[in-house]
Coordinates of C-alpha atoms in Angstrom, one line a residue:
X1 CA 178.8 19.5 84.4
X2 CA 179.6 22.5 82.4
X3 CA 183.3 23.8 82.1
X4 CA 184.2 27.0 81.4
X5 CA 187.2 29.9 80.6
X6 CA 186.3 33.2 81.2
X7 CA 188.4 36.0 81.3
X8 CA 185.6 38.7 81.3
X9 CA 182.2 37.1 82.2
X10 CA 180.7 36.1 78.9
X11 CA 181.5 32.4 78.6
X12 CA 180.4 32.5 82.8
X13 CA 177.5 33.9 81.4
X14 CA 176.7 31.3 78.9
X15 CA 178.0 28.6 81.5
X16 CA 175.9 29.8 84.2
X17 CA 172.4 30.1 81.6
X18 CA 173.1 26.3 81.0
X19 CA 173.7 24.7 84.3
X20 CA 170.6 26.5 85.5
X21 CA 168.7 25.2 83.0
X22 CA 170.1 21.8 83.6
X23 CA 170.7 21.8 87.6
X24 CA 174.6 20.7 86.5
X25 CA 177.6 21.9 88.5
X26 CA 179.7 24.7 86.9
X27 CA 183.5 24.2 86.8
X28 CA 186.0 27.1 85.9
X29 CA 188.8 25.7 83.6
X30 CA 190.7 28.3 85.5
X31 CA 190.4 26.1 88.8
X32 CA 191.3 22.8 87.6
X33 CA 194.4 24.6 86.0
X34 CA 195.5 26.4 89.3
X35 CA 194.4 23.2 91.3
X36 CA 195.7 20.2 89.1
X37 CA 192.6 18.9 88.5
X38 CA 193.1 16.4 85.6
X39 CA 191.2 13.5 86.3
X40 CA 187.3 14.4 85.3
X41 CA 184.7 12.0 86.4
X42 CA 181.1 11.9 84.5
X43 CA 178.7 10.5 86.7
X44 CA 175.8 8.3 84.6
X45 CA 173.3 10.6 82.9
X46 CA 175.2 13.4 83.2
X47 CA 176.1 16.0 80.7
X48 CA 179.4 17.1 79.9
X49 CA 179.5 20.8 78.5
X50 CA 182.1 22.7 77.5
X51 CA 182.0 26.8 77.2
X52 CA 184.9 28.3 75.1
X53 CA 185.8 32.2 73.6
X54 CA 187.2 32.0 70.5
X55 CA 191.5 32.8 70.3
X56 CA 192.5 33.5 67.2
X57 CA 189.7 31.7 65.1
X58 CA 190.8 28.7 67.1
X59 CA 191.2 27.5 71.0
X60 CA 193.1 29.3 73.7
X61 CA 195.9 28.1 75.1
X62 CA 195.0 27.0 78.4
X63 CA 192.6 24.6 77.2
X64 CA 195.1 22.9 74.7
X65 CA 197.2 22.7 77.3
X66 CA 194.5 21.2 79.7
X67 CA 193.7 18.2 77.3
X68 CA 197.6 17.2 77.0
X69 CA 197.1 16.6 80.9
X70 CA 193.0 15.3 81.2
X71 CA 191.8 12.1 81.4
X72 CA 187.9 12.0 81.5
X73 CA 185.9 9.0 82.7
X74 CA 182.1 8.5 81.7
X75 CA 180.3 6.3 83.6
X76 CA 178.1 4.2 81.6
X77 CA 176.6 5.2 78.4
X78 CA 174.1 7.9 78.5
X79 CA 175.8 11.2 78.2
X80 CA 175.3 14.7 75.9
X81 CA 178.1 16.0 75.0
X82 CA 177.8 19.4 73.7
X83 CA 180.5 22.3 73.0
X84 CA 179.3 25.9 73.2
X85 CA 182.1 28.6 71.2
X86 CA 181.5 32.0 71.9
X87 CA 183.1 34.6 69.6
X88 CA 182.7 38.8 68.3
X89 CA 184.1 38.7 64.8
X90 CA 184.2 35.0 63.7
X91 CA 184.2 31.9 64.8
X92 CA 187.2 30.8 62.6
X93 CA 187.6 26.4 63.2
X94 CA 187.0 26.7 66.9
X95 CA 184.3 24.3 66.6
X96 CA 186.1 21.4 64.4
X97 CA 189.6 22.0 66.1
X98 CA 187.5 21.3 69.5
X99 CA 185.9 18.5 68.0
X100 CA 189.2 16.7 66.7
X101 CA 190.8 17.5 70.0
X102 CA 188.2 16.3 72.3
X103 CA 188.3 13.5 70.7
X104 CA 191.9 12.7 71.6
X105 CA 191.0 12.0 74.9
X106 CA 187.7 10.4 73.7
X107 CA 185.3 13.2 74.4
X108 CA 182.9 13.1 71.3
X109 CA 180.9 15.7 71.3
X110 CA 176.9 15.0 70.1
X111 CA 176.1 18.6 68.7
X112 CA 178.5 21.9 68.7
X113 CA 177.2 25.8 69.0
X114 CA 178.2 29.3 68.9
X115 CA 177.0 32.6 69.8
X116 CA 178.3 35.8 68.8
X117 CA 179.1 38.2 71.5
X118 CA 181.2 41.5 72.0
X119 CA 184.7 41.3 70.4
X120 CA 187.0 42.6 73.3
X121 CA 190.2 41.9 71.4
X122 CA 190.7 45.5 72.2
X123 CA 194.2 45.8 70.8
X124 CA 191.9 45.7 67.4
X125 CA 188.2 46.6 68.2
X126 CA 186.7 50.0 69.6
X127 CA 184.9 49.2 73.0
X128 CA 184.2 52.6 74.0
X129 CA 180.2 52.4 72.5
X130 CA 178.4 51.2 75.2
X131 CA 175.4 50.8 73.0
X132 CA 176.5 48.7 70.2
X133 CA 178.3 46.9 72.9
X134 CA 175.1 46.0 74.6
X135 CA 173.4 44.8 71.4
X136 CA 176.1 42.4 70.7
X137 CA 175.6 41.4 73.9
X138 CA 171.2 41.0 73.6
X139 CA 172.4 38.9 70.5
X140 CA 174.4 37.0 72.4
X141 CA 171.8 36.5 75.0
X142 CA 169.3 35.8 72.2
X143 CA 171.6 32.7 70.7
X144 CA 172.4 31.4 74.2
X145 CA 168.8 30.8 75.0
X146 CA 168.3 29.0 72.1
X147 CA 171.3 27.1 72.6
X148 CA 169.6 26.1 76.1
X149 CA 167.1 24.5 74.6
X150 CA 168.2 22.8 72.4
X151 CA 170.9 21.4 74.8
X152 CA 168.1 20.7 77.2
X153 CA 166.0 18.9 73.8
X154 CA 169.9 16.8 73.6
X155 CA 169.6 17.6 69.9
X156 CA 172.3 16.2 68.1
X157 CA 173.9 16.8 65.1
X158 CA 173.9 20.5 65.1
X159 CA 177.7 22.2 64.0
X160 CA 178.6 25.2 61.6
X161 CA 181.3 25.1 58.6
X162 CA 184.3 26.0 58.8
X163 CA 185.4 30.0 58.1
X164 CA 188.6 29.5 57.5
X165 CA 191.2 27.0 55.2
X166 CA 193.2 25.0 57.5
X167 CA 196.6 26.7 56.0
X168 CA 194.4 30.2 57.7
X169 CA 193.6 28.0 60.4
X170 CA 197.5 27.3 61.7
X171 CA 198.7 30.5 60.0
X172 CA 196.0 31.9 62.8
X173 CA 197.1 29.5 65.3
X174 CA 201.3 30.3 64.8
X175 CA 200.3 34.4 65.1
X176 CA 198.5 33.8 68.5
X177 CA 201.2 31.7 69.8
X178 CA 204.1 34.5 68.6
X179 CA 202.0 37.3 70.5
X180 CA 201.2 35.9 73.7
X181 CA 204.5 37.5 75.4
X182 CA 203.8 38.9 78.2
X183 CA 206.6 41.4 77.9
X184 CA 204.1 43.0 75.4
X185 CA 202.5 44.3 78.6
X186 CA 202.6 47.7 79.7
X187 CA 202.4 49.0 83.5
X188 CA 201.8 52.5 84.6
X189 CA 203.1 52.6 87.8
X190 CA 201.4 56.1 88.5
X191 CA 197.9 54.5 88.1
X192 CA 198.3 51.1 89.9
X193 CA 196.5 51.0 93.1
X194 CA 198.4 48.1 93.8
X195 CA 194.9 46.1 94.6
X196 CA 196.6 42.8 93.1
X197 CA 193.2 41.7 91.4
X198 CA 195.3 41.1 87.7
X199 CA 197.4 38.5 89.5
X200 CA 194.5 36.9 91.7
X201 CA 192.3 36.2 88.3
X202 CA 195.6 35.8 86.0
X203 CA 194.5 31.4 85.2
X204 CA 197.9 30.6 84.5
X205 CA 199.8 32.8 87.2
X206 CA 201.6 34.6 84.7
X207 CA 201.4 37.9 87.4
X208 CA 202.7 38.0 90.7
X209 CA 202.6 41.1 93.0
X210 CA 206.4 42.6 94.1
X211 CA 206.1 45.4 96.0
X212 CA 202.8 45.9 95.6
X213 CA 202.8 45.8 91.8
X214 CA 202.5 43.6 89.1
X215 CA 205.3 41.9 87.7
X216 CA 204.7 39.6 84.9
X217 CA 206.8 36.6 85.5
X218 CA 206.3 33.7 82.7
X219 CA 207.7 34.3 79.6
X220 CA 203.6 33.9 77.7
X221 CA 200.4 34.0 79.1
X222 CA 196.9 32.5 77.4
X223 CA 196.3 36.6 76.3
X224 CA 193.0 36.4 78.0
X225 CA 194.0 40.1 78.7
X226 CA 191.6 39.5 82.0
X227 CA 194.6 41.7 83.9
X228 CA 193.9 44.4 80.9
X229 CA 189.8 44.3 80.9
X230 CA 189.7 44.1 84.7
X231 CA 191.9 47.2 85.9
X232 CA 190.1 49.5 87.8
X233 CA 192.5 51.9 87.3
X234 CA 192.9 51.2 83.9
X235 CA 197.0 51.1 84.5
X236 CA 197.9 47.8 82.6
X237 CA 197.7 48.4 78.6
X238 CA 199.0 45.5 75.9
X239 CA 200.3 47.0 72.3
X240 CA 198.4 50.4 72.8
X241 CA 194.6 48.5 73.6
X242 CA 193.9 51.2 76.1
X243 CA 192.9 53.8 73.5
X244 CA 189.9 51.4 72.3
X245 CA 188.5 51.2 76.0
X246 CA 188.0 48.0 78.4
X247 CA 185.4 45.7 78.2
X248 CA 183.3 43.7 81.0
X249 CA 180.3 41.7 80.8
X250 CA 178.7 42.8 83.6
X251 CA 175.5 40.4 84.0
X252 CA 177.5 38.0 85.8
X253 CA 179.8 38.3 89.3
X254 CA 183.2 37.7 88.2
X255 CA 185.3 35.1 89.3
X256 CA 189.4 36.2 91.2

């Protein structure tokens, strides 16, 4: 199986290139959240992926929060175990934070990757270039294919090296968790159609709709900014991130 977050279709995209190539089920992290899904059972033979964006040079939220909860069971003994990070600027520790706590709840993971995408942290990066955009995204595509074969070789042993001291590493960690109120949200009522999509693909339900708009009712959200990115009327903005454009992979169908 391959579990996935994704807020605006890359990690799906990386998911989906994966199970394809390995006929293994997909499962969005998003669902197991919603539907309290914390018992994970690994049938023998079968892979266990995992597909993750980089937060703040480390893991977002909702999967930390996941693995205080999860419990997974392997039956028998032969099982890859792979991690895939996806990431725009830098990776950061993603890939050894993930492997210390997988291993908590004895996941141990045989090789980890990562392949460098579009950085939509918007609030920071310009989106608005839809060329350099799309060659982030071929060299995304480019790394992802090689990532599916060598998952589909069960290579082991592949990781990269830190980016990042581990005083960076929490200092990163501590930022992420100070920003992710959601009363840093903006709403323009003038430009909400009122369509609800922010609060149908919100993973932690951090939105509900009152009156036909969008009220933001949990004190922090992961900051996936999904409700931002997927707008179509562009009326949600966080800190200002509207003037640097909204991003969407758009190779995939997204999930609500």
């Amino acid at each position: 199986m391959v579990i996935y977050f994704s807020a605006t279709g890359t990690n799906k995209y990386v998911a989906q290139e994966l199970a394809k190539a390995t006929g293994e089920a997909m499962l969005p992290l998003k669902d197991l959240v919603r539907n309290n899904r914390y018992d994970i059972k690994i049938a023998e033979g079968e892979n266990l992926g995992i597909v993750i964006p980089t937060y703040w040079e480390g893991l977002p939220s909702i999967l930390l929060d996941y693995l205080e909860k999860v419990r997974f069971e392997f039956a028998g003994s032969n099982h890859y175990c792979y991690f895939v990070a996806t990431y725009g600027c830098d990776y950061g520790n993603i890939l050894s934070t993930a492997q210390k706590e997988f291993a908590k709840v004895g996941v141990h993971f045989d090789s980890l990757y990562a392949a460098r995408f579009v950085d939509n942290w918007s609030p920071m990066f310009y989106l608005k270039d839809a060329s350099r955009n799309r060659r982030a995204e071929e060299n995304g595509e480019a790394e992802t294919r090689l990532i599916v074969q060598q998952v589909l070789r069960k290579e082991k042993g592949h990781t990269l090296p830190n980016q990042m001291s581990a005083l960076g590493a929490a200092a990163a960690k501590a930022n992420y968790n100070r920003i992710r109120k959601t009363k840093r949200f903006k709403l323009a009522v003038d430009k909400c159609m009122g369509c609800g999509l922010c609060a149908r693909q919100c993973p932690l339900d951090a939105i509900e709709m009152q009156q036909g708009r969008p009220v933001w009712v949990k004190e922090k959200c992961t900051l996936c900014l999904g409700c931002f990115h997927r707008c179509p009327a562009g009326a949600i903005d966080y800190d200002g991130a509207l003037r640097n454009g909204q991003y969407i992979y758009n190779k995939v169908k997204l999930d609500d």
